[in-house]
Amino acid sequence: MSELNTTAIQQDRIKLDMINLLTSDDPELYLLNSNNDYVYPTTNTQLLHHPLHSKVLMDKAIIENVPVVVYLPSMNIDTRNGESILDFIIRKTEN
């Protein structure tokens, strides 16, 4: 995980920061993270797919008034109201 702190990676992280790129004109989000536990990450996979990443995106979407559907069972967050990812895709593509 030491390569995550190189100068090149830090510069890329600033340019590609999806949190700061999320704005009020973005489409509705569906955030699902049911395969990763809410624990301190010790591997790259745990770090890159941590539930807190989805939680931060959810919080930013709410601030920007971007509609968001969220399923983070390890954090006890579920705003799906029974809508699966497939239902979401169908709903979004039918309009």
C-alpha positions as a Python dict, from the first residue, in 0.01 Angstrom:
ca = {
    (1, 'M'): (0, 0, 0),
    (2, 'S'): (306, 228, 11),
    (3, 'E'): (259, 319, -356),
    (4, 'L'): (-63, 500, -258),
    (5, 'N'): (142, 786, -116),
    (6, 'T'): (371, 860, -410),
    (7, 'T'): (368, 1212, -552),
    (8, 'A'): (228, 1092, -885),
    (9, 'I'): (-60, 906, -720),
    (10, 'Q'): (-139, 1202, -495),
    (11, 'Q'): (-156, 1433, -799),
    (12, 'D'): (-381, 1187, -984),
    (13, 'R'): (-601, 1161, -677),
    (14, 'I'): (-656, 1538, -678),
    (15, 'K'): (-747, 1543, -1050),
    (16, 'L'): (-977, 1242, -1026),
    (17, 'D'): (-1146, 1314, -693),
    (18, 'M'): (-1499, 1198, -767),
    (19, 'I'): (-1628, 1353, -445),
    (20, 'N'): (-1537, 1703, -563),
    (21, 'L'): (-1652, 1627, -918),
    (22, 'L'): (-2006, 1540, -800),
    (23, 'T'): (-2234, 1838, -863),
    (24, 'S'): (-2605, 1913, -859),
    (25, 'D'): (-2642, 1848, -1234),
    (26, 'D'): (-2529, 1485, -1202),
    (27, 'P'): (-2775, 1199, -1255),
    (28, 'E'): (-2918, 988, -976),
    (29, 'L'): (-2677, 743, -812),
    (30, 'Y'): (-2724, 384, -700),
    (31, 'L'): (-2460, 294, -443),
    (32, 'L'): (-2433, -70, -344),
    (33, 'N'): (-2160, -219, -130),
    (34, 'S'): (-2270, -547, 24),
    (35, 'N'): (-1946, -746, -8),
    (36, 'N'): (-1718, -543, 216),
    (37, 'D'): (-1719, -512, 593),
    (38, 'Y'): (-1703, -184, 779),
    (39, 'V'): (-1354, -249, 921),
    (40, 'Y'): (-1014, -83, 908),
    (41, 'P'): (-871, -167, 562),
    (42, 'T'): (-556, -378, 558),
    (43, 'T'): (-549, -462, 186),
    (44, 'N'): (-581, -259, -135),
    (45, 'T'): (-915, -425, -211),
    (46, 'Q'): (-1054, -332, 130),
    (47, 'L'): (-926, 22, 89),
    (48, 'L'): (-1058, 75, -264),
    (49, 'H'): (-1399, -82, -195),
    (50, 'H'): (-1456, 34, 162),
    (51, 'P'): (-1818, 111, 261),
    (52, 'L'): (-1711, 456, 382),
    (53, 'H'): (-1637, 547, 21),
    (54, 'S'): (-2001, 488, -69),
    (55, 'K'): (-2111, 671, 247),
    (56, 'V'): (-1906, 978, 152),
    (57, 'L'): (-2056, 970, -199),
    (58, 'M'): (-2405, 943, -45),
    (59, 'D'): (-2338, 1241, 184),
    (60, 'K'): (-2203, 1451, -103),
    (61, 'A'): (-2501, 1359, -324),
    (62, 'I'): (-2737, 1472, -49),
    (63, 'I'): (-2550, 1802, -12),
    (64, 'E'): (-2565, 1856, -390),
    (65, 'N'): (-2933, 1751, -409),
    (66, 'V'): (-2848, 1459, -636),
    (67, 'P'): (-3098, 1175, -588),
    (68, 'V'): (-2928, 868, -445),
    (69, 'V'): (-3030, 510, -368),
    (70, 'V'): (-2799, 341, -117),
    (71, 'Y'): (-2745, -11, 15),
    (72, 'L'): (-2463, -41, 270),
    (73, 'P'): (-2565, -327, 499),
    (74, 'S'): (-2240, -322, 699),
    (75, 'M'): (-2330, 36, 800),
    (76, 'N'): (-2705, -32, 841),
    (77, 'I'): (-2794, 202, 554),
    (78, 'D'): (-3067, 97, 310),
    (79, 'T'): (-3268, 354, 115),
    (80, 'R'): (-3365, 119, -169),
    (81, 'N'): (-3733, 85, -72),
    (82, 'G'): (-3725, -255, -242),
    (83, 'E'): (-3563, -127, -564),
    (84, 'S'): (-3291, -361, -691),
    (85, 'I'): (-3006, -243, -909),
    (86, 'L'): (-3187, -400, -1206),
    (87, 'D'): (-3509, -215, -1118),
    (88, 'F'): (-3307, 107, -1094),
    (89, 'I'): (-3151, 55, -1437),
    (90, 'I'): (-3487, -21, -1593),
    (91, 'R'): (-3643, 284, -1429),
    (92, 'K'): (-3361, 509, -1551),
    (93, 'T'): (-3360, 375, -1907),
    (94, 'E'): (-3736, 381, -1956),
    (95, 'N'): (-3752, 760, -1930),
}
